[in-house]
Amino acid sequence: MTNLLRRRSANPNLDLPGSLHPLIQRIYSQRAVLSAEELELGLDNLLPPNRMYGMESAVDLLIEALQRQKHILIVSDFDVDGATSCALAIKALTEFGVKQVEYIVPNRFEYGYGLTPEIVDLAKTLNPYLLITVDNGTSSIDGVKAAKKAGIKVLITDHHLAAEELPNADAIVNPNLPSCEFPSKSIAGVGVIFYVMLALRTRLREMNWFTDRGLQEPNMAALLDLVALGTVADVVPLDRNNRILIDEGLKRIRAGQTCPGILALLEVANRKVRQLSASDLGFSIGPRLNAAGRLDDMSTGIECLLAKEQGSAYQLALQLDAMNQDRRQIEADMREQAFAYLEELLLEEDGIPPALCVYDPRWHQGVIGILASRIKDRFNRPVIAFAEASRDESPAEKGVELKGSARSIKGFHIRDALDAVACHHPGLITRFGGHAMAAGLSLDKSRLTEFTKAFEGEAARMLSEEQLTATLFSDGEIETAWFSMEIAEQLEQAGPWGQEFPEPLFDGKFEIVQFRVVGEKHLKMSLSPIGSPVCTVDAIAFNVETELWPTDDTREIEIFYRMEINEFRGNRSLQLVVERILSLH
C-alpha cells in the first residue's frame, strides 16, 4: 500500500534538561511527555497500590487464605501476559508462606477464554478455597457464578474493559473498572497482579508476618523481570508507570538478576543479556512463550518461567522454540492464503473495504491473532480473522462456531465497535471481549456474512479516509554529525520504547555508495548523507520487493529508518535499519 510520510510535531513548551543531546530533546518533545519529571523512571516514582479500587478487599481475601493456610488456585490466561502473571503470583505467594498454591491454564481449543463454568468444573477437582484469575475474569459472569455455587471464593485481577454487568466475585482489582481512579489505565495484567502482591506484602509487613514466622521479607523488585516481559508482550501503551516497570525489569535482566526461564529463552533466541532491549522481549521472547498457548496450552511456558534450575529451564525453552518454529510455518501458510484472497478482492472491488473479515476452514484457531495483525499492518484496516472452533451434528453451516481474533488501527476502538454491532444486531455475536486495539469474539458460521456487513458498516461510520491511509510518522532528519555509535546508544537508553511511546524513526535522502543483495531478498548498503560524501554508514533493508532494488544507475535513495548498533563476530558498528524505501533516483 502507498504510505504517507509525516513528521511528528513537537511540543515547544516542553522544558527539558540542557544535558540531554539535542536529538534526544527533539524526540521527547515529539512524544506524549508533558514535563521533564515524566522522564524520571526510578521505582520511587511508581504509582501506589492503594489507588486501585478493590485492593483492600483483595488483600483481605489473601490474608484470610494465608492465615488459614487454605488452598489457592491461579486461573491464568493463555498468552504471555497471563503466563507471566501466573508465574509472578505463584512465586510471590510461595515466598509469603502459602503452602498450597497451584495453577490451571485453559486450553483455548477446549475451554475458550477466561473463567468459564467448564474451567470451574476442572478447578473443583483440585478443591481450592480461593480462585485468583490473572489477566482475565472481568467478563466471567457465569464462571464466577459457578464458582460461588461450589463454595469457592473468587478474586479477579484483570485489565480488560468491563461490560455493564460485572461478575459477583468476592473482590475485583481492575484499573479499567469505571469506579477505579488508578491513573494508569494501560497497565497490563501482570502489572495488576504485581500491584496486588505489593499491597499484600505491605499488609503482611504491618502484621509482623515475616518476623513472627522467621521468613525473609521478599524483595518485590526481583519480580520485575516478569512484569517487564508481560507488559511489553501485551503491547499496552507505555505511559510513565509502564515505562518504569519495564525499565526496572530490563535493568535486572541485563544484570543477570532474572529467572532461569527468561535466561534460557534469551539463549535459544540468541539474544545477548547485557544488550537486551524492550523490543527483544516483544519480538524474541514473547513469540516463543506465546507459541505454547497458540498450538497447545500455556503450561509449558509457565513451567519454563517457574523453573528453578537452568538445565530444566533450557529444556523447556527448547520445546517452546520448536513450537514457535511450527507456529511460524503455520502462520506463513495462512498469510499466503489470506494475502492471495485480499489481493484478488482488491482487483474485483472498487477499493478495499474500511474493515476486513477473513476466514478459511483450514486456518488454525491459535494463530488467527497473528494473522489479523499481519493483515492489519499491510492494509491499514481493522481486521478480524476467523477460524472454526467447534462443530456439532447440525447440517451445513448451522452449528459451526467461529472464533475471531481482531486487531485494530489507531482511532478505531475495536471492543467498542463490537459492542455497537452487538447492540444493533442482538444475538449476532455469541460473546466478545477485549480492549481498544485487540479483541476476541465468537459467532455462528451461518451468520458470518451478516456480521461482516455490520462490522464494515461500523468501520465506515467511524473511520475517515485519512485514518485509513497508512501513515509513517518520522522524527525528522538526522544531522550528519549525529550518525555515530554514541548517539545510537543514547537513543536506546532514552527508552524503553513501545506502544504509544514509539522507538525513534527518521527519514532522509542518501547517496548510494554501494549495495548488494544478501539472502535473496535483503539489501545491504553503504550510504552517505546527501552533501556529505565523507560520511558513510552501513544500512540493511529486509525483505525488499525486487521493484525497489537499486540498479547500477541508481544514485540516490530516500529511506524511512531507525538507528541501531550492529554486533557481528565481536565487532560493534552503527547501522541503519530501513523500514521503508520511499524513493529511488
Coordinates of C-alpha atoms in Angstrom, one line a residue, residues 55-557:
M55 CA -7.3 -3.6 46.5
E56 CA -8.3 -3.6 50.2
S57 CA -10.9 -6.4 49.7
A58 CA -8.4 -8.4 47.6
V59 CA -5.8 -8.2 50.3
D60 CA -8.4 -9.2 53.0
L61 CA -9.2 -12.3 51.0
L62 CA -5.5 -13.2 50.6
I63 CA -4.7 -12.6 54.3
E64 CA -7.6 -14.9 55.3
A65 CA -6.3 -17.7 53.0
L66 CA -2.7 -17.2 54.3
Q67 CA -3.7 -17.2 57.9
R68 CA -5.8 -20.4 57.5
Q69 CA -3.3 -21.9 55.0
K70 CA -6.0 -22.6 52.5
H71 CA -5.5 -23.9 49.0
I72 CA -5.1 -21.1 46.4
L73 CA -5.6 -21.8 42.7
I74 CA -4.5 -19.4 40.0
V75 CA -6.6 -19.4 36.8
S76 CA -4.3 -18.0 34.0
D77 CA -4.9 -16.6 30.5
F78 CA -3.1 -18.4 27.7
D79 CA -0.9 -15.6 26.4
V80 CA 2.4 -14.1 27.7
D81 CA 0.7 -11.6 29.9
G82 CA -1.2 -14.4 31.5
A83 CA 1.8 -16.7 31.8
T84 CA 4.0 -14.0 33.5
S85 CA 1.1 -13.1 35.7
C86 CA 0.6 -16.7 36.8
A87 CA 4.3 -17.2 37.5
L88 CA 4.6 -14.0 39.4
A89 CA 1.6 -14.8 41.6
I90 CA 2.9 -18.3 42.4
K91 CA 6.4 -17.0 43.2
A92 CA 5.2 -14.2 45.4
L93 CA 2.6 -16.3 47.3
T94 CA 5.1 -19.0 47.9
E95 CA 7.6 -16.5 49.4
F96 CA 4.8 -15.1 51.6
G97 CA 4.4 -18.6 53.1
V98 CA 1.5 -20.1 51.2
K99 CA 1.9 -23.9 51.3
Q100 CA -0.7 -24.8 48.7
V101 CA -0.7 -22.8 45.5
E102 CA -1.3 -24.3 42.1
Y103 CA -2.5 -23.1 38.7
I104 CA -4.6 -24.1 35.8
V105 CA -4.5 -22.5 32.3
P106 CA -7.3 -23.2 29.9
N107 CA -6.5 -24.9 26.6
R108 CA -8.1 -22.3 24.2
F109 CA -9.4 -25.1 21.9
E110 CA -11.3 -26.9 24.7
Y111 CA -12.3 -24.2 27.2
G112 CA -12.0 -20.9 25.5
Y113 CA -11.1 -17.7 27.2
G114 CA -11.5 -16.8 30.9
L115 CA -13.1 -18.3 34.0
T116 CA -15.8 -20.4 32.3
P117 CA -18.1 -22.8 34.1
E118 CA -16.1 -25.6 32.4
I119 CA -12.9 -24.3 34.0
V120 CA -14.6 -24.1 37.3
D121 CA -15.6 -27.8 36.9
L122 CA -12.0 -28.6 36.4
A123 CA -10.9 -26.4 39.3
K124 CA -13.4 -28.2 41.6
T125 CA -11.4 -31.4 41.2
L126 CA -8.5 -29.6 42.9
N127 CA -10.7 -28.5 45.8
P128 CA -9.4 -24.8 46.1
Y129 CA -10.6 -22.4 48.8
L130 CA -9.7 -19.3 46.6
L131 CA -9.6 -18.8 42.9
I132 CA -7.4 -16.0 41.6
T133 CA -7.8 -15.0 38.0
V134 CA -4.9 -13.3 36.3
D135 CA -5.3 -11.3 33.1
N136 CA -8.9 -12.5 32.8
G137 CA -12.2 -12.7 34.7
T138 CA -13.8 -9.3 34.2
S139 CA -16.4 -10.8 31.8
S140 CA -16.7 -14.2 33.5
I141 CA -20.2 -13.8 35.0
D142 CA -21.2 -17.4 34.5
G143 CA -17.9 -18.8 35.7
V144 CA -17.9 -16.7 38.9
K145 CA -21.5 -17.8 39.5
A146 CA -20.5 -21.4 39.1
A147 CA -17.5 -21.0 41.5
K148 CA -19.6 -19.3 44.1
K149 CA -22.2 -22.0 43.9
A150 CA -19.5 -24.5 44.6
G151 CA -18.4 -22.6 47.7
I152 CA -15.2 -21.3 46.1
K153 CA -14.1 -17.7 46.8
V154 CA -13.0 -15.7 43.8
L155 CA -10.6 -12.8 43.4
I156 CA -10.4 -11.3 39.9
T157 CA -7.3 -9.5 38.8
D158 CA -7.5 -8.2 35.2
H159 CA -7.0 -5.1 33.0
H160 CA -9.6 -5.7 30.2
L161 CA -12.5 -3.4 29.7
A162 CA -15.6 -4.1 31.7
A163 CA -19.1 -4.6 30.4
E164 CA -22.1 -3.0 32.1
E165 CA -22.6 -6.1 34.3
L166 CA -19.7 -7.3 36.5
P167 CA -19.3 -10.8 37.9
N168 CA -20.3 -11.3 41.5
A169 CA -16.7 -12.0 42.7
D170 CA -15.5 -11.6 46.3
A171 CA -13.1 -8.9 45.0
I172 CA -12.2 -7.4 41.7
V173 CA -9.0 -5.5 41.0
N174 CA -9.0 -3.9 37.6
P175 CA -7.9 -0.3 36.9
N176 CA -10.4 -0.2 33.9
L177 CA -13.4 -0.5 36.1
P178 CA -15.5 2.7 35.9
S179 CA -15.1 3.1 39.7
C180 CA -11.3 2.8 39.7
E181 CA -9.3 6.0 39.9
F182 CA -5.9 4.4 39.3
P183 CA -4.3 6.8 36.8
S184 CA -2.5 4.1 34.7
K185 CA -5.4 2.6 32.7
S186 CA -3.0 0.9 30.3
I187 CA -1.3 -1.3 32.9
A188 CA -1.0 -5.0 31.8
G189 CA -2.5 -7.9 33.6
V190 CA 1.0 -8.8 35.1
G191 CA 1.2 -5.2 36.4
V192 CA -2.1 -5.6 38.2
I193 CA -1.2 -8.8 40.0
F194 CA 2.2 -7.3 40.8
Y195 CA 0.4 -4.4 42.5
V196 CA -1.8 -6.9 44.4
M197 CA 1.2 -8.7 45.7
L198 CA 2.9 -5.4 46.5
A199 CA -0.1 -4.4 48.6
L200 CA -0.3 -7.8 50.3
R201 CA 3.4 -7.6 51.3
T202 CA 2.7 -4.1 52.8
R203 CA -0.1 -5.5 54.9
L204 CA 1.9 -8.6 56.0
R205 CA 4.8 -6.3 57.0
E206 CA 2.4 -4.3 59.1
M207 CA 1.2 -7.5 60.8
N208 CA 4.8 -8.5 61.5
W209 CA 4.0 -11.6 59.4
F210 CA 7.6 -12.2 58.2
T211 CA 9.4 -11.6 61.5
D212 CA 7.0 -13.6 63.6
R213 CA 7.5 -16.6 61.3
G214 CA 11.2 -16.3 60.6
L215 CA 10.6 -15.6 56.9
Q216 CA 12.8 -13.3 54.9
E217 CA 10.7 -10.4 53.5
P218 CA 10.6 -10.8 49.8
N219 CA 12.1 -8.2 47.5
M220 CA 9.3 -7.4 45.1
A221 CA 11.7 -5.8 42.6
A222 CA 13.0 -9.3 41.9
L223 CA 9.7 -10.0 40.1
L224 CA 10.0 -7.0 37.7
D225 CA 11.7 -9.2 35.0
L226 CA 8.3 -11.0 34.7
V227 CA 6.4 -7.7 34.8
A228 CA 8.6 -6.2 32.0
L229 CA 8.2 -9.2 29.8
G230 CA 4.4 -9.4 30.2
T231 CA 3.9 -5.7 29.8
V232 CA 6.0 -5.5 26.6
A233 CA 4.5 -8.7 25.1
D234 CA 0.9 -7.4 25.7
V235 CA 1.6 -4.3 23.6
V236 CA -0.1 -2.0 26.1
P237 CA 0.5 1.8 25.8
L238 CA 3.7 2.8 27.6
D239 CA 2.6 5.5 29.9
R240 CA 5.1 6.6 32.6
N241 CA 4.1 3.9 35.0
N242 CA 4.5 1.2 32.5
R243 CA 7.9 2.6 31.4
I244 CA 9.1 2.5 35.0
L245 CA 8.1 -1.2 35.3
I246 CA 9.7 -2.1 32.0
D247 CA 12.9 -0.1 32.6
E248 CA 13.5 -1.6 36.1
G249 CA 12.8 -5.1 34.8
L250 CA 15.2 -4.6 31.9
K251 CA 17.9 -3.4 34.2
R252 CA 17.6 -6.5 36.4
I253 CA 17.6 -8.8 33.3
R254 CA 20.7 -7.1 31.9
A255 CA 22.4 -7.5 35.3
G256 CA 21.6 -11.2 35.2
Q257 CA 19.2 -10.9 38.1
T258 CA 16.4 -12.8 36.4
C259 CA 14.7 -16.2 36.5
P260 CA 16.4 -19.2 34.8
G261 CA 13.4 -19.4 32.3
I262 CA 14.0 -15.9 30.9
L263 CA 17.7 -16.5 30.6
A264 CA 17.1 -19.8 28.8
L265 CA 14.6 -18.2 26.4
L266 CA 17.2 -15.5 25.7
E267 CA 19.8 -18.2 25.0
V268 CA 17.7 -20.1 22.5
A269 CA 16.7 -16.8 20.8
N270 CA 20.4 -15.9 20.6
R271 CA 19.9 -12.6 22.3
K272 CA 22.7 -11.0 24.5
V273 CA 21.6 -10.4 28.0
R274 CA 23.7 -7.2 28.5
Q275 CA 22.3 -5.5 25.4
L276 CA 18.7 -6.5 25.9
S277 CA 16.1 -4.0 24.8
A278 CA 12.3 -3.9 25.2
S279 CA 11.9 -4.9 21.5
D280 CA 13.9 -8.1 22.3
L281 CA 11.3 -9.1 24.9
G282 CA 8.5 -8.4 22.4
F283 CA 9.9 -9.9 19.2
S284 CA 12.2 -12.7 20.5
I285 CA 10.9 -13.9 23.9
G286 CA 7.2 -13.2 23.6
P287 CA 6.6 -15.2 20.5
R288 CA 8.3 -18.3 21.9
L289 CA 6.2 -18.2 25.0
N290 CA 3.0 -17.4 23.1
A291 CA 3.6 -20.4 20.8
A292 CA 2.7 -22.7 23.6
G293 CA -0.7 -21.1 24.1
R294 CA -1.4 -20.9 20.4
L295 CA -0.6 -24.5 19.5
D296 CA -1.2 -26.4 22.7
D297 CA -1.6 -24.8 26.1
M298 CA 0.5 -22.3 28.1
S299 CA 1.6 -24.7 30.8
T300 CA 4.9 -25.3 29.1
G301 CA 5.6 -21.6 29.1
I302 CA 4.5 -21.2 32.7
E303 CA 6.7 -24.1 33.8
C304 CA 9.7 -22.5 32.0
L305 CA 9.2 -19.3 33.9
L306 CA 8.8 -21.2 37.2
A307 CA 11.8 -23.4 36.6
K308 CA 14.4 -23.1 39.4
E309 CA 17.3 -24.7 37.6
Q310 CA 19.0 -23.5 34.4
G311 CA 19.1 -27.1 32.9
S312 CA 15.4 -27.7 33.2
A313 CA 14.5 -24.2 32.1
Y314 CA 16.7 -24.7 29.0
Q315 CA 15.0 -27.9 28.0
L316 CA 11.6 -26.2 28.3
A317 CA 12.9 -23.2 26.3
L318 CA 13.9 -25.6 23.6
Q319 CA 10.4 -27.1 23.5
L320 CA 9.0 -23.6 23.2
D321 CA 11.4 -22.7 20.4
A322 CA 10.3 -25.8 18.5
M323 CA 6.7 -24.9 19.0
N324 CA 7.4 -21.4 17.7
Q325 CA 9.0 -22.8 14.5
D326 CA 5.9 -24.8 13.9
R327 CA 3.8 -21.7 14.6
R328 CA 5.8 -19.7 12.1
Q329 CA 5.3 -22.3 9.3
I330 CA 1.5 -22.4 10.0
E331 CA 1.3 -18.7 10.0
A332 CA 3.3 -18.4 6.8
D333 CA 0.8 -20.7 5.0
M334 CA -2.2 -18.8 6.4
R335 CA -0.7 -15.5 5.5
E336 CA -0.1 -16.6 1.9
Q337 CA -3.7 -17.8 1.6
A338 CA -5.1 -14.6 3.2
F339 CA -3.0 -12.2 1.1
A340 CA -3.9 -14.0 -2.1
Y341 CA -7.6 -13.7 -1.3
L342 CA -7.3 -10.0 -0.4
E343 CA -5.2 -9.1 -3.5
E344 CA -8.0 -10.8 -5.6
L345 CA -10.6 -8.8 -3.7
L346 CA -8.7 -5.6 -4.5
L347 CA -8.8 -6.4 -8.2
E348 CA -12.6 -7.2 -8.1
E349 CA -13.8 -4.4 -5.8
D350 CA -13.6 -0.7 -6.3
G351 CA -11.1 -0.2 -3.4
I352 CA -10.7 -2.0 -0.2
P353 CA -13.4 -2.0 2.5
P354 CA -12.9 0.1 5.6
A355 CA -12.6 -3.1 7.7
L356 CA -11.7 -6.7 6.8
C357 CA -13.1 -10.0 7.9
V358 CA -11.2 -13.1 6.6
Y359 CA -11.9 -16.8 7.1
D360 CA -10.7 -20.1 5.8
P361 CA -11.8 -23.5 7.1
R362 CA -8.2 -24.6 7.0
W363 CA -6.9 -22.0 9.4
H364 CA -5.5 -22.8 12.9
Q365 CA -7.5 -21.2 15.7
G366 CA -4.4 -20.5 17.7
V367 CA -2.7 -18.4 15.0
I368 CA -5.5 -16.2 13.7
G369 CA -4.5 -13.3 16.1
I370 CA -1.1 -13.1 14.5
L371 CA -2.6 -13.4 11.0
A372 CA -5.0 -10.5 11.8
S373 CA -2.1 -8.4 13.0
R374 CA -0.1 -9.1 9.8
I375 CA -3.1 -8.1 7.6
K376 CA -3.7 -5.0 9.6
D377 CA -0.1 -3.9 9.1
R378 CA -0.2 -4.5 5.4
F379 CA -3.6 -3.0 4.6
N380 CA -4.0 -0.5 7.5
R381 CA -7.5 -1.7 8.2
P382 CA -9.2 -3.1 11.3
V383 CA -9.1 -6.9 10.8
I384 CA -10.9 -9.9 12.2
A385 CA -9.5 -13.3 11.2
F386 CA -11.8 -16.3 11.9
A387 CA -11.2 -20.0 12.3
E388 CA -13.6 -22.9 13.1
A389 CA -13.8 -23.6 16.8
S390 CA -16.3 -26.5 17.0
R391 CA -18.9 -28.3 15.0
D392 CA -22.0 -30.3 16.2
E393 CA -24.3 -32.6 14.3
S394 CA -26.3 -29.9 12.6
P395 CA -26.3 -29.8 8.8
A396 CA -24.4 -27.3 6.6
E397 CA -23.3 -24.1 8.2
K398 CA -25.5 -24.4 11.3
G399 CA -23.7 -25.5 14.4
V400 CA -20.3 -24.4 13.3
E401 CA -18.8 -21.9 15.7
L402 CA -16.3 -19.5 14.5
K403 CA -13.7 -17.9 16.8
G404 CA -12.5 -14.5 15.7
S405 CA -9.4 -12.6 16.7
A406 CA -9.5 -8.8 16.0
R407 CA -6.7 -6.3 15.6
S408 CA -7.3 -2.5 15.1
I409 CA -5.7 0.6 13.9
K410 CA -5.3 3.9 15.7
G411 CA -8.5 5.7 16.2
F412 CA -10.8 2.7 16.0
H413 CA -11.7 1.1 19.4
I414 CA -12.3 -2.5 18.4
R415 CA -14.1 -3.6 21.5
D416 CA -16.5 -0.6 21.4
A417 CA -17.1 -1.4 17.7
L418 CA -18.0 -5.0 18.5
D419 CA -20.3 -3.7 21.3
A420 CA -22.0 -1.4 18.8
V421 CA -22.5 -4.3 16.4
A422 CA -23.9 -6.5 19.2
C423 CA -26.3 -3.7 20.3
H424 CA -27.7 -3.1 16.8
H425 CA -27.8 -6.8 15.9
P426 CA -28.9 -8.7 19.0
G427 CA -27.7 -12.4 19.0
L428 CA -25.4 -11.9 16.1
I429 CA -22.2 -12.2 18.3
T430 CA -22.3 -15.1 20.8
R431 CA -19.7 -13.4 23.1
F432 CA -16.8 -10.9 22.8
G433 CA -14.3 -9.1 24.9
G434 CA -11.1 -7.1 24.6
H435 CA -9.8 -3.6 24.6
A436 CA -9.0 -0.8 22.1
M437 CA -6.5 -2.4 19.8
A438 CA -7.3 -6.2 20.2
A439 CA -10.4 -8.3 20.9
G440 CA -11.9 -11.7 20.5
L441 CA -15.3 -12.9 19.6
S442 CA -17.4 -15.9 18.7
L443 CA -20.3 -16.3 16.3
D444 CA -22.1 -19.0 14.3
K445 CA -20.6 -19.6 10.9
S446 CA -24.0 -19.2 9.2
R447 CA -24.0 -15.5 10.3
L448 CA -20.5 -14.6 9.1
T449 CA -21.7 -12.7 6.0
E450 CA -24.2 -10.8 8.1
F451 CA -21.6 -9.9 10.7
T452 CA -19.1 -8.8 8.0
K453 CA -21.6 -6.4 6.6
A454 CA -22.4 -5.0 10.0
F455 CA -18.7 -4.7 11.0
E456 CA -17.8 -3.0 7.8
G457 CA -20.7 -0.6 8.3
E458 CA -19.5 0.3 11.8
A459 CA -16.0 0.9 10.5
A460 CA -17.3 3.1 7.6
R461 CA -19.2 5.2 10.1
M462 CA -16.3 5.7 12.5
L463 CA -13.2 5.9 10.2
S464 CA -12.2 8.8 8.0
E465 CA -10.2 8.4 4.7
E466 CA -7.2 10.0 6.5
Q467 CA -7.3 7.3 9.2
L468 CA -7.4 4.6 6.5
T469 CA -4.3 5.9 4.8
A470 CA -1.2 4.2 6.1
T471 CA 1.0 6.9 7.7
L472 CA 4.7 6.7 8.5
F473 CA 5.5 9.0 11.4
S474 CA 9.0 10.3 11.3
D475 CA 11.1 12.1 13.9
G476 CA 12.7 14.1 11.0
E477 CA 16.1 14.1 9.5
I478 CA 19.4 13.5 11.3
E479 CA 22.3 15.9 11.1
T480 CA 25.4 14.3 9.6
A481 CA 27.4 14.7 12.8
W482 CA 24.9 12.6 14.7
F483 CA 25.5 9.4 12.7
S484 CA 27.5 7.8 15.5
M485 CA 27.6 4.9 17.9
E486 CA 27.3 7.3 20.8
I487 CA 24.0 8.7 19.5
A488 CA 22.7 5.3 18.7
E489 CA 23.4 4.2 22.3
Q490 CA 21.7 7.3 23.7
L491 CA 18.7 6.6 21.6
E492 CA 18.5 3.1 23.0
Q493 CA 18.9 4.3 26.6
A494 CA 16.3 7.0 26.2
G495 CA 13.6 4.3 26.2
P496 CA 12.1 1.9 26.9
W497 CA 10.2 2.3 23.6
G498 CA 6.9 0.7 22.7
Q499 CA 3.2 1.2 22.1
E500 CA 2.2 5.0 22.2
F501 CA 5.9 5.8 23.1
P502 CA 7.4 4.7 19.8
E503 CA 11.0 4.0 19.0
P504 CA 12.6 6.9 17.1
L505 CA 12.3 6.6 13.3
F506 CA 13.8 9.0 10.8
D507 CA 13.7 9.9 7.2
G508 CA 16.4 11.2 4.8
K509 CA 18.0 11.1 1.4
F510 CA 21.3 9.4 0.8
E511 CA 23.8 8.7 -1.9
I512 CA 24.3 5.0 -2.6
V513 CA 28.0 4.3 -2.3
Q514 CA 27.5 0.6 -2.9
F515 CA 24.8 -2.1 -2.5
R516 CA 24.4 -5.9 -2.8
V517 CA 21.6 -8.4 -2.3
V518 CA 22.1 -10.9 0.5
G519 CA 19.9 -13.8 1.5
E520 CA 18.0 -13.5 -1.9
K521 CA 15.8 -10.5 -0.7
H522 CA 17.7 -8.4 1.7
L523 CA 19.6 -5.2 0.7
K524 CA 23.0 -4.5 2.3
M525 CA 24.1 -0.9 1.5
S526 CA 26.7 1.7 2.2
L527 CA 25.2 5.2 2.2
S528 CA 26.3 8.8 2.5
P529 CA 24.0 11.7 3.6
I530 CA 23.3 14.0 0.6
G531 CA 26.0 16.6 0.5
S532 CA 28.3 14.8 2.9
P533 CA 30.3 12.2 0.9
V534 CA 32.9 11.8 3.6
C535 CA 30.4 10.3 6.0
T536 CA 29.4 6.8 5.2
V537 CA 27.1 4.5 7.2
D538 CA 26.0 0.9 6.7
A539 CA 22.3 0.1 6.1
I540 CA 20.2 -3.0 5.9
A541 CA 16.7 -3.4 4.4
F542 CA 15.0 -6.7 4.9
N543 CA 12.5 -8.5 2.6
V544 CA 12.7 -5.9 -0.2
E545 CA 10.5 -6.4 -3.2
T546 CA 12.5 -6.6 -6.4
E547 CA 11.0 -3.5 -7.9
L548 CA 12.6 -1.5 -5.1
W549 CA 16.1 -2.8 -5.6
P550 CA 18.6 -0.2 -6.8
T551 CA 20.3 -0.6 -10.1
D552 CA 23.8 0.4 -11.3
D553 CA 22.2 3.7 -12.5
T554 CA 20.6 4.5 -9.1
R555 CA 22.4 7.3 -7.4
E556 CA 20.1 8.4 -4.6
I557 CA 17.7 6.7 -2.2

